[in-house]
């Protein structure tokens, strides 16, 4: 088994990290998106996102992007809950399988919770076994299957987790 990468630190994904995030997205999401670099670039221009980079020393290991919004109506006992959506998560290929994805996800959840979010949702391709396993291990539950959710016509699972 490969050793876990320790000493992972987080910082905001700034303008200086954008080319890293775009290059990683091109590689990481190539199977499911026609132009993943462009999609991420557009995503990062949105306001109010939580976007962070994981690093060890000066080496960038990956990033996540979370958006939050108020539901705008009561849900059960909650007056107007804040919901979070994991828009993107990716790890550089050389660091995969060493716990960085789990650390990124834990941080994304913490940041969303700190903004008042009570639930996190995400969409992931049913054939993306590595991602499915990561999300299942961290307590995400499958809800519905979305047919042909991606450019390659693959179905997706909609997942959610109470925070
Ligand atoms: C999904 C992703 C973020 C996971 O990051 P990671 O750093 O590899 O994740 P971790 O090391 O924390 O491990 C995640 C789980 O996948 C497992 N895994 C690692 N390599 C694997 C492989 N080749 N095939 C299947 N599972 C694998 C790990 O064993 C671990 O599960 P376990 O702890 O139950 O054994 C990363 O693989 C990635 O960037 N993928 C491309 C982008 C993507 O698919 N993003 C998610 C879209 S919603």
PDB file of C-alpha atoms and ligand atoms in Angstrom:
ATOM      1  CA  UNK A   1       0.000   0.000   0.000  1.00  0.00           C
ATOM      2  CA  UNK A   2       1.307   3.468  -0.848  1.00  0.00           C
ATOM      3  CA  UNK A   3       2.073   5.713   2.080  1.00  0.00           C
ATOM      4  CA  UNK A   4      -0.364   8.505   2.903  1.00  0.00           C
ATOM      5  CA  UNK A   5       0.867  12.019   2.137  1.00  0.00           C
ATOM      6  CA  UNK A   6       1.204  13.931   5.406  1.00  0.00           C
ATOM      7  CA  UNK A   7       1.608  17.634   6.146  1.00  0.00           C
ATOM      8  CA  UNK A   8      -1.143  18.718   3.751  1.00  0.00           C
ATOM      9  CA  UNK A   9      -1.961  22.431   4.135  1.00  0.00           C
ATOM     10  CA  UNK A  10      -4.859  24.363   2.598  1.00  0.00           C
ATOM     11  CA  UNK A  11      -5.061  27.857   1.183  1.00  0.00           C
ATOM     12  CA  UNK A  12      -7.490  29.815  -0.965  1.00  0.00           C
ATOM     13  CA  UNK A  13      -7.339  29.065  -4.685  1.00  0.00           C
ATOM     14  CA  UNK A  14      -6.096  32.423  -5.940  1.00  0.00           C
ATOM     15  CA  UNK A  15      -5.425  33.884  -9.377  1.00  0.00           C
ATOM     16  CA  UNK A  16      -1.893  32.390  -9.194  1.00  0.00           C
ATOM     17  CA  UNK A  17      -3.319  28.871  -8.851  1.00  0.00           C
ATOM     18  CA  UNK A  18      -5.758  29.115 -11.755  1.00  0.00           C
ATOM     19  CA  UNK A  19      -3.469  27.699 -14.435  1.00  0.00           C
ATOM     20  CA  UNK A  20      -2.673  24.755 -12.127  1.00  0.00           C
ATOM     21  CA  UNK A  21      -6.400  24.104 -11.531  1.00  0.00           C
ATOM     22  CA  UNK A  22      -7.217  24.383 -15.253  1.00  0.00           C
ATOM     23  CA  UNK A  23      -4.405  22.000 -16.260  1.00  0.00           C
ATOM     24  CA  UNK A  24      -5.434  19.493 -13.584  1.00  0.00           C
ATOM     25  CA  UNK A  25      -9.117  19.734 -14.544  1.00  0.00           C
ATOM     26  CA  UNK A  26      -8.249  19.070 -18.216  1.00  0.00           C
ATOM     27  CA  UNK A  27      -6.646  15.825 -17.148  1.00  0.00           C
ATOM     28  CA  UNK A  28      -8.964  14.820 -14.291  1.00  0.00           C
ATOM     29  CA  UNK A  29     -12.312  15.462 -16.008  1.00  0.00           C
ATOM     30  CA  UNK A  30     -11.351  14.624 -19.630  1.00  0.00           C
ATOM     31  CA  UNK A  31     -13.590  11.521 -19.683  1.00  0.00           C
ATOM     32  CA  UNK A  32     -16.767  13.408 -18.777  1.00  0.00           C
ATOM     33  CA  UNK A  33     -16.501  16.934 -20.137  1.00  0.00           C
ATOM     34  CA  UNK A  34     -15.882  18.354 -23.619  1.00  0.00           C
ATOM     35  CA  UNK A  35     -13.811  21.264 -22.346  1.00  0.00           C
ATOM     36  CA  UNK A  36     -13.049  20.792 -18.645  1.00  0.00           C
ATOM     37  CA  UNK A  37     -10.417  23.548 -18.552  1.00  0.00           C
ATOM     38  CA  UNK A  38     -12.954  26.065 -19.765  1.00  0.00           C
ATOM     39  CA  UNK A  39     -15.621  24.777 -17.400  1.00  0.00           C
ATOM     40  CA  UNK A  40     -13.335  25.195 -14.391  1.00  0.00           C
ATOM     41  CA  UNK A  41     -12.174  28.637 -15.543  1.00  0.00           C
ATOM     42  CA  UNK A  42     -15.832  29.741 -15.792  1.00  0.00           C
ATOM     43  CA  UNK A  43     -16.630  28.159 -12.420  1.00  0.00           C
ATOM     44  CA  UNK A  44     -13.794  30.040 -10.720  1.00  0.00           C
ATOM     45  CA  UNK A  45     -15.139  33.372 -11.998  1.00  0.00           C
ATOM     46  CA  UNK A  46     -18.330  32.917  -9.950  1.00  0.00           C
ATOM     47  CA  UNK A  47     -18.684  34.910  -6.751  1.00  0.00           C
ATOM     48  CA  UNK A  48     -19.031  33.509  -3.273  1.00  0.00           C
ATOM     49  CA  UNK A  49     -17.369  30.144  -3.926  1.00  0.00           C
ATOM     50  CA  UNK A  50     -15.242  28.248  -1.462  1.00  0.00           C
ATOM     51  CA  UNK A  51     -12.236  27.205  -3.556  1.00  0.00           C
ATOM     52  CA  UNK A  52      -9.069  25.895  -1.960  1.00  0.00           C
ATOM     53  CA  UNK A  53      -5.747  24.364  -2.957  1.00  0.00           C
ATOM     54  CA  UNK A  54      -4.038  21.546  -1.022  1.00  0.00           C
ATOM     55  CA  UNK A  55      -0.257  21.711  -0.829  1.00  0.00           C
ATOM     56  CA  UNK A  56       2.610  19.954   0.806  1.00  0.00           C
ATOM     57  CA  UNK A  57       5.425  22.466   1.098  1.00  0.00           C
ATOM     58  CA  UNK A  58       5.394  24.305  -2.243  1.00  0.00           C
ATOM     59  CA  UNK A  59       3.942  21.385  -4.162  1.00  0.00           C
ATOM     60  CA  UNK A  60       0.309  21.685  -5.226  1.00  0.00           C
ATOM     61  CA  UNK A  61      -1.590  18.414  -4.753  1.00  0.00           C
ATOM     62  CA  UNK A  62      -5.172  19.215  -5.684  1.00  0.00           C
ATOM     63  CA  UNK A  63      -8.148  21.498  -5.225  1.00  0.00           C
ATOM     64  CA  UNK A  64     -11.850  21.627  -4.458  1.00  0.00           C
ATOM     65  CA  UNK A  65     -14.653  24.025  -5.315  1.00  0.00           C
ATOM     66  CA  UNK A  66     -17.840  24.261  -3.224  1.00  0.00           C
ATOM     67  CA  UNK A  67     -20.805  26.563  -3.752  1.00  0.00           C
ATOM     68  CA  UNK A  68     -23.354  27.296  -1.051  1.00  0.00           C
ATOM     69  CA  UNK A  69     -26.811  28.760  -1.254  1.00  0.00           C
ATOM     70  CA  UNK A  70     -29.866  29.281   0.875  1.00  0.00           C
ATOM     71  CA  UNK A  71     -32.709  26.944   0.003  1.00  0.00           C
ATOM     72  CA  UNK A  72     -35.120  29.864   0.184  1.00  0.00           C
ATOM     73  CA  UNK A  73     -37.868  27.926   1.940  1.00  0.00           C
ATOM     74  CA  UNK A  74     -38.361  25.863   5.098  1.00  0.00           C
ATOM     75  CA  UNK A  75     -37.187  22.248   5.110  1.00  0.00           C
ATOM     76  CA  UNK A  76     -38.562  20.226   8.022  1.00  0.00           C
ATOM     77  CA  UNK A  77     -37.751  22.131  11.204  1.00  0.00           C
ATOM     78  CA  UNK A  78     -35.204  24.354   9.419  1.00  0.00           C
ATOM     79  CA  UNK A  79     -36.451  27.837   8.540  1.00  0.00           C
ATOM     80  CA  UNK A  80     -34.237  28.523   5.501  1.00  0.00           C
ATOM     81  CA  UNK A  81     -31.279  26.125   5.450  1.00  0.00           C
ATOM     82  CA  UNK A  82     -27.983  26.693   3.653  1.00  0.00           C
ATOM     83  CA  UNK A  83     -27.060  23.887   1.239  1.00  0.00           C
ATOM     84  CA  UNK A  84     -23.624  23.157  -0.229  1.00  0.00           C
ATOM     85  CA  UNK A  85     -22.679  21.543  -3.531  1.00  0.00           C
ATOM     86  CA  UNK A  86     -19.253  20.092  -4.266  1.00  0.00           C
ATOM     87  CA  UNK A  87     -18.687  21.475  -7.759  1.00  0.00           C
ATOM     88  CA  UNK A  88     -15.227  19.967  -8.296  1.00  0.00           C
ATOM     89  CA  UNK A  89     -12.537  17.961  -6.526  1.00  0.00           C
ATOM     90  CA  UNK A  90      -9.314  16.699  -8.093  1.00  0.00           C
ATOM     91  CA  UNK A  91      -5.915  15.369  -7.076  1.00  0.00           C
ATOM     92  CA  UNK A  92      -2.775  15.355  -9.248  1.00  0.00           C
ATOM     93  CA  UNK A  93      -2.190  11.852 -10.669  1.00  0.00           C
ATOM     94  CA  UNK A  94       1.152  11.342  -8.891  1.00  0.00           C
ATOM     95  CA  UNK A  95      -0.522  11.856  -5.472  1.00  0.00           C
ATOM     96  CA  UNK A  96      -3.690   9.788  -6.038  1.00  0.00           C
ATOM     97  CA  UNK A  97      -4.512   6.887  -3.736  1.00  0.00           C
ATOM     98  CA  UNK A  98      -2.575   8.414  -0.837  1.00  0.00           C
ATOM     99  CA  UNK A  99      -5.320  10.064   1.170  1.00  0.00           C
ATOM    100  CA  UNK A 100      -5.235  13.523  -0.411  1.00  0.00           C
ATOM    101  CA  UNK A 101      -8.752  13.196  -1.858  1.00  0.00           C
ATOM    102  CA  UNK A 102     -10.140  12.243   1.567  1.00  0.00           C
ATOM    103  CA  UNK A 103      -8.320  15.193   3.179  1.00  0.00           C
ATOM    104  CA  UNK A 104      -9.644  17.602   0.538  1.00  0.00           C
ATOM    105  CA  UNK A 105     -13.177  16.323   1.016  1.00  0.00           C
ATOM    106  CA  UNK A 106     -12.962  16.628   4.800  1.00  0.00           C
ATOM    107  CA  UNK A 107     -11.778  20.220   4.431  1.00  0.00           C
ATOM    108  CA  UNK A 108     -14.538  21.020   1.906  1.00  0.00           C
ATOM    109  CA  UNK A 109     -17.131  19.727   4.372  1.00  0.00           C
ATOM    110  CA  UNK A 110     -15.604  21.750   7.232  1.00  0.00           C
ATOM    111  CA  UNK A 111     -15.623  24.954   5.195  1.00  0.00           C
ATOM    112  CA  UNK A 112     -19.215  24.401   4.090  1.00  0.00           C
ATOM    113  CA  UNK A 113     -20.292  23.700   7.671  1.00  0.00           C
ATOM    114  CA  UNK A 114     -18.556  26.895   8.813  1.00  0.00           C
ATOM    115  CA  UNK A 115     -20.793  28.792   6.359  1.00  0.00           C
ATOM    116  CA  UNK A 116     -23.869  27.220   7.933  1.00  0.00           C
ATOM    117  CA  UNK A 117     -24.476  24.464   5.381  1.00  0.00           C
ATOM    118  CA  UNK A 118     -26.475  21.515   6.719  1.00  0.00           C
ATOM    119  CA  UNK A 119     -26.072  19.226   3.715  1.00  0.00           C
ATOM    120  CA  UNK A 120     -23.602  18.691   0.858  1.00  0.00           C
ATOM    121  CA  UNK A 121     -24.619  17.294  -2.516  1.00  0.00           C
ATOM    122  CA  UNK A 122     -22.564  16.259  -5.526  1.00  0.00           C
ATOM    123  CA  UNK A 123     -22.847  14.462  -8.851  1.00  0.00           C
ATOM    124  CA  UNK A 124     -20.431  11.774  -9.947  1.00  0.00           C
ATOM    125  CA  UNK A 125     -20.215   9.350 -12.866  1.00  0.00           C
ATOM    126  CA  UNK A 126     -21.287   5.812 -11.999  1.00  0.00           C
ATOM    127  CA  UNK A 127     -18.118   4.421 -13.590  1.00  0.00           C
ATOM    128  CA  UNK A 128     -15.833   6.675 -11.545  1.00  0.00           C
ATOM    129  CA  UNK A 129     -15.082   3.950  -9.023  1.00  0.00           C
ATOM    130  CA  UNK A 130     -12.325   5.834  -7.248  1.00  0.00           C
ATOM    131  CA  UNK A 131     -14.562   8.826  -6.602  1.00  0.00           C
ATOM    132  CA  UNK A 132     -17.580   6.640  -5.704  1.00  0.00           C
ATOM    133  CA  UNK A 133     -15.460   4.819  -3.160  1.00  0.00           C
ATOM    134  CA  UNK A 134     -14.089   8.017  -1.652  1.00  0.00           C
ATOM    135  CA  UNK A 135     -17.568   9.525  -1.266  1.00  0.00           C
ATOM    136  CA  UNK A 136     -19.106   6.313   0.132  1.00  0.00           C
ATOM    137  CA  UNK A 137     -16.302   6.002   2.666  1.00  0.00           C
ATOM    138  CA  UNK A 138     -16.939   9.561   3.852  1.00  0.00           C
ATOM    139  CA  UNK A 139     -20.644   8.939   4.379  1.00  0.00           C
ATOM    140  CA  UNK A 140     -22.224  10.207   1.145  1.00  0.00           C
ATOM    141  CA  UNK A 141     -25.466   8.426   0.245  1.00  0.00           C
ATOM    142  CA  UNK A 142     -26.828   7.738  -3.226  1.00  0.00           C
ATOM    143  CA  UNK A 143     -30.135   9.323  -4.094  1.00  0.00           C
ATOM    144  CA  UNK A 144     -31.162   9.229  -7.750  1.00  0.00           C
ATOM    145  CA  UNK A 145     -29.405   8.183 -10.932  1.00  0.00           C
ATOM    146  CA  UNK A 146     -29.260  10.921 -13.570  1.00  0.00           C
ATOM    147  CA  UNK A 147     -29.232   9.387 -17.046  1.00  0.00           C
ATOM    148  CA  UNK A 148     -26.662  10.596 -19.615  1.00  0.00           C
ATOM    149  CA  UNK A 149     -25.378  13.301 -17.280  1.00  0.00           C
ATOM    150  CA  UNK A 150     -22.042  13.724 -19.041  1.00  0.00           C
ATOM    151  CA  UNK A 151     -20.577  14.451 -22.461  1.00  0.00           C
ATOM    152  CA  UNK A 152     -19.681  10.745 -22.847  1.00  0.00           C
ATOM    153  CA  UNK A 153     -23.343   9.852 -22.196  1.00  0.00           C
ATOM    154  CA  UNK A 154     -22.482   8.211 -18.868  1.00  0.00           C
ATOM    155  CA  UNK A 155     -25.090   8.107 -16.097  1.00  0.00           C
ATOM    156  CA  UNK A 156     -24.370   9.820 -12.774  1.00  0.00           C
ATOM    157  CA  UNK A 157     -25.319   9.243  -9.169  1.00  0.00           C
ATOM    158  CA  UNK A 158     -26.567  12.204  -7.195  1.00  0.00           C
ATOM    159  CA  UNK A 159     -25.065  11.896  -3.720  1.00  0.00           C
ATOM    160  CA  UNK A 160     -25.698  13.781  -0.509  1.00  0.00           C
ATOM    161  CA  UNK A 161     -24.448  13.899   3.057  1.00  0.00           C
ATOM    162  CA  UNK A 162     -25.872  15.692   6.093  1.00  0.00           C
ATOM    163  CA  UNK A 163     -23.100  17.920   7.483  1.00  0.00           C
TER     164      UNK A 163
HETATM  165  C1  LIG B   1     -11.451  11.084  -6.918  1.00  0.00           C
HETATM  166  C2  LIG B   1     -10.117  11.674  -6.404  1.00  0.00           C
HETATM  167  C3  LIG B   1     -10.328  13.125  -6.001  1.00  0.00           C
HETATM  168  C4  LIG B   1      -9.695  10.845  -5.186  1.00  0.00           C
HETATM  169  O1  LIG B   1      -8.457  11.355  -4.713  1.00  0.00           O
HETATM  170  P1  LIG B   1      -7.357  10.382  -4.047  1.00  0.00           P
HETATM  171  O2  LIG B   1      -6.321  11.241  -3.459  1.00  0.00           O
HETATM  172  O3  LIG B   1      -6.956   9.352  -5.028  1.00  0.00           O
HETATM  173  O4  LIG B   1      -8.243   9.719  -2.886  1.00  0.00           O
HETATM  174  P2  LIG B   1      -7.754   8.927  -1.627  1.00  0.00           P
HETATM  175  O5  LIG B   1      -6.301   8.546  -1.743  1.00  0.00           O
HETATM  176  O6  LIG B   1      -8.180   9.710  -0.440  1.00  0.00           O
HETATM  177  O7  LIG B   1      -8.560   7.547  -1.742  1.00  0.00           O
HETATM  178  C5  LIG B   1      -9.843   7.432  -2.216  1.00  0.00           C
HETATM  179  C6  LIG B   1     -10.285   5.986  -2.267  1.00  0.00           C
HETATM  180  O8  LIG B   1     -10.033   5.473  -3.586  1.00  0.00           O
HETATM  181  C7  LIG B   1      -9.280   4.254  -3.517  1.00  0.00           C
HETATM  182  N1  LIG B   1      -8.441   4.144  -4.687  1.00  0.00           N
HETATM  183  C8  LIG B   1      -7.204   4.619  -4.849  1.00  0.00           C
HETATM  184  N2  LIG B   1      -6.751   4.287  -6.077  1.00  0.00           N
HETATM  185  C9  LIG B   1      -7.759   3.616  -6.697  1.00  0.00           C
HETATM  186  C10 LIG B   1      -7.921   3.025  -7.981  1.00  0.00           C
HETATM  187  N3  LIG B   1      -6.949   3.048  -8.905  1.00  0.00           N
HETATM  188  N4  LIG B   1      -9.102   2.449  -8.300  1.00  0.00           N
HETATM  189  C11 LIG B   1     -10.100   2.385  -7.393  1.00  0.00           C
HETATM  190  N5  LIG B   1      -9.998   2.933  -6.149  1.00  0.00           N
HETATM  191  C12 LIG B   1      -8.835   3.526  -5.809  1.00  0.00           C
HETATM  192  C13 LIG B   1      -8.503   4.402  -2.253  1.00  0.00           C
HETATM  193  O9  LIG B   1      -8.079   3.131  -1.844  1.00  0.00           O
HETATM  194  C14 LIG B   1      -9.510   5.055  -1.336  1.00  0.00           C
HETATM  195  O10 LIG B   1     -10.437   4.132  -0.824  1.00  0.00           O
HETATM  196  P3  LIG B   1     -10.153   3.295   0.508  1.00  0.00           P
HETATM  197  O11 LIG B   1      -9.595   4.234   1.523  1.00  0.00           O
HETATM  198  O12 LIG B   1     -11.495   2.777   0.857  1.00  0.00           O
HETATM  199  O13 LIG B   1      -9.154   2.250   0.134  1.00  0.00           O
HETATM  200  C15 LIG B   1      -8.989  11.543  -7.456  1.00  0.00           C
HETATM  201  O14 LIG B   1      -8.853  10.200  -7.838  1.00  0.00           O
HETATM  202  C16 LIG B   1      -9.190  12.401  -8.684  1.00  0.00           C
HETATM  203  O15 LIG B   1      -8.737  13.530  -8.750  1.00  0.00           O
HETATM  204  N6  LIG B   1      -9.883  11.838  -9.712  1.00  0.00           N
HETATM  205  C17 LIG B   1     -10.133  12.552 -10.938  1.00  0.00           C
HETATM  206  C18 LIG B   1     -11.168  13.632 -10.739  1.00  0.00           C
HETATM  207  C19 LIG B   1     -12.466  13.076 -10.191  1.00  0.00           C
HETATM  208  O16 LIG B   1     -12.891  11.985 -10.565  1.00  0.00           O
HETATM  209  N7  LIG B   1     -13.093  13.849  -9.287  1.00  0.00           N
HETATM  210  C20 LIG B   1     -14.360  13.495  -8.686  1.00  0.00           C
HETATM  211  C21 LIG B   1     -15.440  13.840  -9.622  1.00  0.00           C
HETATM  212  S1  LIG B   1     -16.982  13.988  -8.766  1.00  0.00           S
END
